[in-house]
Coordinates of C-alpha atoms in Angstrom, one line a residue:
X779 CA 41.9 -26.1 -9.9
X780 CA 38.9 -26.0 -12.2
X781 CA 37.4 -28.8 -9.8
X782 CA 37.6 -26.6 -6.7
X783 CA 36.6 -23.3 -8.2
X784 CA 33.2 -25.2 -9.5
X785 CA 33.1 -26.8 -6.0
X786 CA 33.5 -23.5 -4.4
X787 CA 30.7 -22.0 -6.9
X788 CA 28.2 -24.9 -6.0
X789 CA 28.4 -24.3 -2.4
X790 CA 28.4 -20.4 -2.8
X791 CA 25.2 -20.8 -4.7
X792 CA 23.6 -23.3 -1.7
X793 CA 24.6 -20.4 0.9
X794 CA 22.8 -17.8 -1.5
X795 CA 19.3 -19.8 -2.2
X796 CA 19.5 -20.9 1.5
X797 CA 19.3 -16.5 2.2
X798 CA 16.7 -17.1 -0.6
X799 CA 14.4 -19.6 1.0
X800 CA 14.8 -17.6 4.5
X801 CA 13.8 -14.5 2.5
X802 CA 10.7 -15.9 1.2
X803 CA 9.6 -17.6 4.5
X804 CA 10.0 -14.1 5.9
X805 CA 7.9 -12.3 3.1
X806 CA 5.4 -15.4 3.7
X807 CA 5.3 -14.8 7.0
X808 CA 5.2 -10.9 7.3
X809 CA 2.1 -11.3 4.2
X810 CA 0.0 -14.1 6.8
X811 CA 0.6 -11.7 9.4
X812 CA -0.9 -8.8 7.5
X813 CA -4.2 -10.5 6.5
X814 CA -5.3 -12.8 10.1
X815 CA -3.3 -9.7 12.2
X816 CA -6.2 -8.7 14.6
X817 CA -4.9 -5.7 16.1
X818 CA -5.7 -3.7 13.1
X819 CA -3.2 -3.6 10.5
X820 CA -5.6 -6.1 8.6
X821 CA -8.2 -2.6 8.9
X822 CA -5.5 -0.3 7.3
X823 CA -4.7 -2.8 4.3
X824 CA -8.2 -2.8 3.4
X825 CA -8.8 0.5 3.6
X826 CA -6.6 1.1 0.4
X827 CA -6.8 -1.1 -2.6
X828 CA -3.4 -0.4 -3.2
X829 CA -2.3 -1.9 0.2
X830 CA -4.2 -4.5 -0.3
X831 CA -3.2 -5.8 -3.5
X832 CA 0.4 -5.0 -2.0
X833 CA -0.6 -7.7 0.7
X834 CA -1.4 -10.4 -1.8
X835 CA 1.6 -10.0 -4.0
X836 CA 3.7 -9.6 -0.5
X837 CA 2.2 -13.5 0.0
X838 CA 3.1 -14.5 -3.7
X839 CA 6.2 -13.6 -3.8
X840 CA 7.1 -15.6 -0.3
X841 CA 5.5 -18.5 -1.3
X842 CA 7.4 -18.4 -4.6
X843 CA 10.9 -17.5 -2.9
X844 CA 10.1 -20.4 -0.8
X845 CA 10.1 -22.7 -3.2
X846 CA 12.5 -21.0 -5.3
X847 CA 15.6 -21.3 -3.0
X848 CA 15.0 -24.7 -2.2
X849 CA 14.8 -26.0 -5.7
X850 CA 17.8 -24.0 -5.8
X851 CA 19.8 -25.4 -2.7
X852 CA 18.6 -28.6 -4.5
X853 CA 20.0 -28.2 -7.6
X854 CA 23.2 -26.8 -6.5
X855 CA 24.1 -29.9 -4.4
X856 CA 23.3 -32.8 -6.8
X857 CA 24.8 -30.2 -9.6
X858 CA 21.6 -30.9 -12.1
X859 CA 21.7 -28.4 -15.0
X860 CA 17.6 -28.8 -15.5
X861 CA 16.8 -27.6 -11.9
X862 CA 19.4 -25.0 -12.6
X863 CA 18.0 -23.5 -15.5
X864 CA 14.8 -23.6 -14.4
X865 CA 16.1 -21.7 -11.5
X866 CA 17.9 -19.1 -13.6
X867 CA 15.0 -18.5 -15.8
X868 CA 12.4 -18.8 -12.8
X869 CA 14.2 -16.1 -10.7
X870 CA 15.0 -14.0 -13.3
X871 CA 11.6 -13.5 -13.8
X872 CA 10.3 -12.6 -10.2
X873 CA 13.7 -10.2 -10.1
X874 CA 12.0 -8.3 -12.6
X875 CA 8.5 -8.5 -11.1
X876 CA 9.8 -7.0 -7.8
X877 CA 11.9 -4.3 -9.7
X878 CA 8.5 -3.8 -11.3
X879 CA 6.6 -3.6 -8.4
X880 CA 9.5 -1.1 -6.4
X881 CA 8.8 1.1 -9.8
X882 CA 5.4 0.9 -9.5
X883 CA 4.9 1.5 -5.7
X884 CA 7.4 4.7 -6.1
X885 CA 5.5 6.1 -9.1
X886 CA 2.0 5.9 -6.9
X887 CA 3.4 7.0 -3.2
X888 CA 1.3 10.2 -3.7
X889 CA -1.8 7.6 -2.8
X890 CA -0.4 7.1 1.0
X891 CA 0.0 10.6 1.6
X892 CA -2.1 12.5 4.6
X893 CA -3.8 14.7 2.0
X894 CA -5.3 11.7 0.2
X895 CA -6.3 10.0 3.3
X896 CA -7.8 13.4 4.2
X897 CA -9.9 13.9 1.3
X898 CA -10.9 10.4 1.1
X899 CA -12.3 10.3 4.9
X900 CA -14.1 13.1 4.1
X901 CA -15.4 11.8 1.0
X902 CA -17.1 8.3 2.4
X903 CA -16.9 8.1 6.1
X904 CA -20.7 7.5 6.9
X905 CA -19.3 7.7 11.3
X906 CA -21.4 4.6 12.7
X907 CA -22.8 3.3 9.4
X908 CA -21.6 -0.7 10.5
X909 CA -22.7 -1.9 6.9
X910 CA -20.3 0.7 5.1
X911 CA -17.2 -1.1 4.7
X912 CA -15.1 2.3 4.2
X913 CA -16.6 3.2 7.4
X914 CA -16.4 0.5 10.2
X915 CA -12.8 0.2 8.9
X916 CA -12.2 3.4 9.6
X917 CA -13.6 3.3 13.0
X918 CA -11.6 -0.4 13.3
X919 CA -8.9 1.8 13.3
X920 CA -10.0 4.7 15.6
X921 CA -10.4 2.5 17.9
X922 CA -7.3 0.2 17.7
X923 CA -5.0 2.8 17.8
X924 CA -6.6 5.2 20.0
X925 CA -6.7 7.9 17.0
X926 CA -9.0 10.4 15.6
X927 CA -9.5 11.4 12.2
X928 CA -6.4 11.5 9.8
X929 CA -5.5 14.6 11.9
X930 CA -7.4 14.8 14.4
X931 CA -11.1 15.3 15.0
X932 CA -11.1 18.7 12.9
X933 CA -11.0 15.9 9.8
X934 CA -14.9 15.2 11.1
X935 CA -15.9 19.3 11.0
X936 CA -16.1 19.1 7.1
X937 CA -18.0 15.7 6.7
X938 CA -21.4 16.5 5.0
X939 CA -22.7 12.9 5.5
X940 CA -22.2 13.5 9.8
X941 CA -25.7 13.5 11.0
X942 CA -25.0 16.2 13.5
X943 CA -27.1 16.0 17.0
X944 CA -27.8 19.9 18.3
X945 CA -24.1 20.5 18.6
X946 CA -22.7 21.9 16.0
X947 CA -19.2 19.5 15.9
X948 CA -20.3 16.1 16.8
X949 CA -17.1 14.0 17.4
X950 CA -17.7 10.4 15.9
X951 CA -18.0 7.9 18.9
X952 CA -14.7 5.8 17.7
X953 CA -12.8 9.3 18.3
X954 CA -13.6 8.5 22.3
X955 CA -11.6 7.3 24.7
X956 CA -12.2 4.0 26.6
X957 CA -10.7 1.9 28.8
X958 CA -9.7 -1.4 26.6
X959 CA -9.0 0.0 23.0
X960 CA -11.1 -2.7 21.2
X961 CA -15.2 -2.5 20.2
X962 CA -16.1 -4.2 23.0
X963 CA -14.3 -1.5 25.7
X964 CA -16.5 0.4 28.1
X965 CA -16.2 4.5 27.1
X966 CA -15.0 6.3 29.7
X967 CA -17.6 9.2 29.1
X968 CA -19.3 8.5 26.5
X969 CA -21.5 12.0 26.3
X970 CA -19.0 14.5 27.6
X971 CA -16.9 13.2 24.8
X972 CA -19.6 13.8 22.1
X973 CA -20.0 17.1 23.6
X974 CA -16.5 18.2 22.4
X975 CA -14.7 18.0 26.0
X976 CA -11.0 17.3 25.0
X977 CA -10.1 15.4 27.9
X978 CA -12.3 12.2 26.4
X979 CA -11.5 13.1 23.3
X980 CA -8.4 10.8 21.4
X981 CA -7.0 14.1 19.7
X982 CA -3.7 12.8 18.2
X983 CA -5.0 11.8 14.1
X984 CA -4.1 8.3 12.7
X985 CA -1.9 8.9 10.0
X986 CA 0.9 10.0 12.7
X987 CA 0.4 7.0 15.1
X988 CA 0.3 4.5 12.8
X989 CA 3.0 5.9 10.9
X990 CA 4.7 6.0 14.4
X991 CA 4.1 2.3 14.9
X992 CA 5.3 1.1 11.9
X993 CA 8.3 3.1 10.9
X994 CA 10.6 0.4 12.3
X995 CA 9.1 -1.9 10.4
X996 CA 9.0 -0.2 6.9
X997 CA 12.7 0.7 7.2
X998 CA 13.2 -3.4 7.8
X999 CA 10.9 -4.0 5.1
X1000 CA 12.9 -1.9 2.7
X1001 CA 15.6 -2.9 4.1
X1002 CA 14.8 -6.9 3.5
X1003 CA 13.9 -6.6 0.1
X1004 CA 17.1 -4.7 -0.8
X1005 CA 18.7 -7.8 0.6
X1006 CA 16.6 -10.2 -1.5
X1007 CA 16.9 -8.4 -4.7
X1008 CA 20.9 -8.4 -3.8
X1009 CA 21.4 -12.2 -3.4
X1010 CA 18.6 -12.8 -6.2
X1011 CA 21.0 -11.5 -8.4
X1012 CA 23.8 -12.8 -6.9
X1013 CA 22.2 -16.7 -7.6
X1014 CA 21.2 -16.1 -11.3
X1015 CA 24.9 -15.6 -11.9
X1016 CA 25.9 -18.6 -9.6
X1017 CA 23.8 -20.7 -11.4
X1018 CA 24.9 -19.6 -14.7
X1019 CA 28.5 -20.2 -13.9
X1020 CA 27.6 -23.4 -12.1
X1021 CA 25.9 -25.0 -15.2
X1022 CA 28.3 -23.7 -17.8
X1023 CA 30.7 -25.6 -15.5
X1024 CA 29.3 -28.7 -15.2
X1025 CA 30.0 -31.0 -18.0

């Protein structure tokens, strides 16, 4: 009876770190996708540091998951207590870095909000200034996702560092429409869009489309690292019983 119950708890352990490695090639994957994506998530990442180290740790994590499980599926099937305590104590370890990091990302959420993005645009957007990083970024993103401003092109009324032609409310020229969303698409009309007619205007602001965009994949995000933290914990106490077991 003892036989099959340890039998039972090795192969329950493989069917864990096997979700394990799958996890961490997803996180791996999702964390390459974020940094060589060239449609424009790469811009918004880099436009906040906090993104950006979220990105990084995103890739760590998979990479470490990765190998995780299958030292894990390994050590399970030839039933070595060395790979299994290095397991237990190796995952333990990134359980409580991720519980970190969900602490951490919940106590600074006030840093994605519209207001900050608000106040930061108006703080540093320089509008065509190509060697401002904070700037062509922004525009990057303009452009990308067919968006104006953070709520619109109001955001651009309040911006001391605009270098205003005789009209009063010069619209930047990523705020206009054209007719391939990338740098290299032809405006439709170019000047009767700088001269405030709505029509060749892109009116809707950024934070709302991109939020738009990704909402299905935030919820799956959350959603996947619930489901890692789950089975993470789930293996540390397969492995415990599985070496206590093994004689």
């Amino acid at each position: 009876m003892e036989g099959d119950c340890l039998s039972c708890m090795k192969y329950l352990m493989f069917l864990f770190n096997f979700f394990i490695f799958l996890g961490g090639a997803c996180l791996l994957g999702v964390g390459i996708w974020v940094m060589v994506d060239p449609t424009g998530f790469r811009e918004i990442v880099a436009a906040n540091p906090l993104l950006f180290t979220g990105a990084y740790i995103m890739l760590a994590m998979g990479a470490m998951l990765f190998l995780l499980g299958f030292l894990g599926c390994c050590g399970a099937i030839r039933e070595n207590k060395c790979l299994l305590l290095f397991f237990f104590m190796f995952i333990l370890l990134i359980f409580l870095a991720e519980l970190s990091a969900a602490i951490l990302a919940f106590i600074f959420r006030e840093n994605l909000t519209r207001e900050f993005f608000t106040k930061e645009l108006k703080k540093h957007y320089l509008r065509n200034n190509d060697t401002d990083v904070f700037s062509s970024t922004w525009n990057s993103v303009m452009i990308t996702f067919a968006c104006c401003g953070v709520n619109g092109p109001e955001d651009f009324e309040a911006v001391p560092h605009l270098p205003h032609s005789s009209l009063e409310k010069a619209t930047p020229e990523a705020c206009c429409q054209r007719e391939l969303q990338s740098q290299e698409g032809m405006f439709i009309n170019k000047e009767a869009c700088l001269t405030g007619i709505e029509k060749f205007q892109n009116r809707q602001g950024c934070y709302t489309v991109i939020l738009n965009s990704f909402e299905t994949y935030v919820y799956l995000a959350g959603a996947l690292a619930i489901g890692v933290l789950a089975i993470e914990l789930f293996s540390m106490i397969f492995a415990m019983c599985l070496f206590r077991g093994i004689q």
